[in-house]
Amino acid sequence: MYQLDITLRRGQSLAARDRGGTSDPYVKFKIGRKEVFRSKIIHKNLNPVWEEKACVLIDHLREPLYIKVFDYDFGLQDDFMGSAFLDLTQLELNRSTDVTLTLKDPHYPDHDLGIILLSVILTPKEGEHRDVTMLMRKSWKRSSKIMPKTLNPQWREQFDFHLYEERGGIMDITAWDKDAGKRDDFIGRCQVDLSSLSREQTHKLELHLEEGEGHLVLLVTLTASATVCISDLSVNSMEDQKEREEILKRYSPLRIFNNLKDVGFLQVKVIRAEGLMAADVTGKSDPFCVVELNNDRLLTHTVYKNLNPEWNKVFTFNIKDIHSVLEVTVYDEDRDRSADFLGRVAIPLLSIQNGEQKAYVLKNKQLTGPTKGVIYLEIDVIFNAVKASLRTLIPKERKYIEEENRLSKQLLLRNFIRTKRCVIVLVNAAYYVNSCFDWDSPPRSLAAFVLFLLIVWNFELYMIPLLLLLLLTWNYFLIISGKDNRQRDTVVEDILEDEEEEDDRDDKDGEKKGFINKIYAIQEVCVSVQNILDEVASLGERIKNTFNWTVPFLSWLAIVALCVFTAILYFIPLRYIVLVWGINKFTKKLRSPYAIDNNELLDFLSRVPSDVQVVQYQELKPDHSHSPYKRKKNNLG
């Protein structure tokens, strides 16, 4: 068994395949007949710079690494730009090798198609193998947020990586200038040798950017942790009584201050799927399953030519945020192109019932409605509630592997309607207050006037959190008494379904006509407006859902916080509270110059699902009549 680490550096003097004398190149890597990596597309460039990494496990060195370069053509078949082979038997073990490959076309061997530059390391893998290479290749790559119009950016972002080798490794960092509508400009690169850093200690590194100017400041900490892993169903830590007791002890209430970042333990058994969609022309599929928790991604093996695959794999994750959502996606493997989507489920960790094997109906990409098939999962979650509560008040981990926001008429309409509904609530409240002033209903106005006098005469600041506390308590008793006033949001569901239909039309129709062409001309502005509307609407919906007990854990946490705030405001003079708050804000950067900025209230609300997320996380009921196992029993009967 060998591990092949590939770094795709760049291409030079590649072939022009477009009318403008340029190309949109991307690279495929294959071993045997199986595609093991595909690079991103570099638009309109014959000298592209990728700087992408892939990690591949190979059983033997007889099969060469096959590299093929294509020109991406939207809506058409991609053009071949050349290929090359790398003989793995010629590589020296445990040593980084720079490779220059000359691209050729087998049909026209005399044509000069340019070169591809790689760096490869071939390492023998010995001893116990734990399927660490099942990590999705894209999960090795992280990108920061964009800091506009500055030469001295301050990102203050945290990235977590899993290292599977004791010796550490080399971490490559590249800096780029983001250019809308054209390729990004390379600024510089630097490397961090993790093997030279001591464990359990934070190192401040100032790294000069090679091939550029300036330097980057990093804080790097290497610490031991129980990492993500995959095993067969027969190797199950939760069924081993001794190991289960050890896990329960690790997350017991008495271990509050032992590694605050280690909130809990998640085990996912991916058992089987039934009735999947046929993605191949043969009427079958080659399904495999991807399990994601935040930025951790693991996948199963592929079951070929089967619509009812059985995987029987066990995935384990460390939980850093109990409000995370487990995503399980089924794909159809294609040897010559990217995998086809078959279905997905999204399961909030707080909604999981431990040890119960359940059939989850697969949903479409937008998680708005069912697609064909069900997947059988058994999930266990163990966590420390105090740690989980404390982690709620720090910034939520950003998911780094997400599709870029794109302009959508339906998405823009959906966000506008959601924002409008939030604004209407405030407008109606203002109308109601104004009607009291106008004495439209004398009894109501008289009651409001008396209440106004009582509140103003007796008002104290602690009454504000007390009022919110009473509202939460009132809604709680309404729910447990069966008088739940929460309504299913059919409006959002309808809009999401329309949006899915629009996505399907966009996939089939490559031409955008009329008004939509004009919108795309100012796409960045429209996308910004679309995102702002989404943020405003989501904020209002999250506040509503906190008081509606949509996530009971968060509503109970809000009750505890409001009780504490009420007591503090009742017993401590306001000037002392403001004084402590101001001193903390003014000295925070002096005490911790590289601390990540946060707002505890917004961090709390970021864990509350918006109405859109509530619809996406709803569990659909499976139709057991279509199960092949059910049909077999009926036939036997």
Tab-separated table of C-alpha atoms in Angstrom, residues 268-269 272-274 276 326 328 330 343-348 351-354 356-363 371-380 617-624:
chain	number	residue	atom	x	y	z
A	268	VAL	CA	-22.732	7.400	12.174
A	269	LYS	CA	-23.506	3.931	10.829
A	272	ARG	CA	-27.648	0.691	3.178
A	273	ALA	CA	-29.826	2.549	0.676
A	274	GLU	CA	-32.886	1.377	-1.218
A	276	LEU	CA	-31.956	4.820	-5.678
A	326	LEU	CA	-24.837	16.197	9.671
A	328	VAL	CA	-25.213	12.564	4.124
A	330	VAL	CA	-25.317	9.803	-2.164
A	343	GLY	CA	-29.860	12.474	-3.033
A	344	ARG	CA	-29.083	14.119	0.294
A	345	VAL	CA	-30.319	14.365	3.875
A	346	ALA	CA	-29.456	17.021	6.472
A	347	ILE	CA	-29.842	16.054	10.143
A	348	PRO	CA	-29.288	18.577	12.990
A	351	SER	CA	-32.627	16.155	16.624
A	352	ILE	CA	-30.879	12.755	16.630
A	353	GLN	CA	-32.368	9.879	18.631
A	354	ASN	CA	-29.460	7.725	19.811
A	356	GLU	CA	-32.224	4.107	16.487
A	357	GLN	CA	-31.888	2.766	12.957
A	358	LYS	CA	-33.983	5.025	10.744
A	359	ALA	CA	-34.850	5.220	7.070
A	360	TYR	CA	-34.279	8.768	5.819
A	361	VAL	CA	-35.950	9.839	2.584
A	362	LEU	CA	-33.364	11.320	0.233
A	363	LYS	CA	-33.993	14.926	-0.811
A	371	THR	CA	-35.970	12.488	-4.665
A	372	LYS	CA	-35.869	8.765	-5.330
A	373	GLY	CA	-34.646	6.391	-2.624
A	374	VAL	CA	-34.095	6.123	1.132
A	375	ILE	CA	-30.930	5.658	3.173
A	376	TYR	CA	-30.707	3.702	6.439
A	377	LEU	CA	-28.601	5.296	9.178
A	378	GLU	CA	-27.999	4.634	12.854
A	379	ILE	CA	-26.554	7.603	14.718
A	380	ASP	CA	-25.281	8.140	18.272
A	617	TYR	CA	-34.087	19.978	7.999
A	618	GLN	CA	-37.623	18.566	8.119
A	619	GLU	CA	-37.599	14.785	8.026
A	620	LEU	CA	-39.764	13.249	5.312
A	621	LYS	CA	-41.742	10.071	5.928
A	622	PRO	CA	-40.570	7.091	3.839
A	623	ASP	CA	-42.961	5.176	1.630
A	624	HIS	CA	-42.283	1.570	2.661
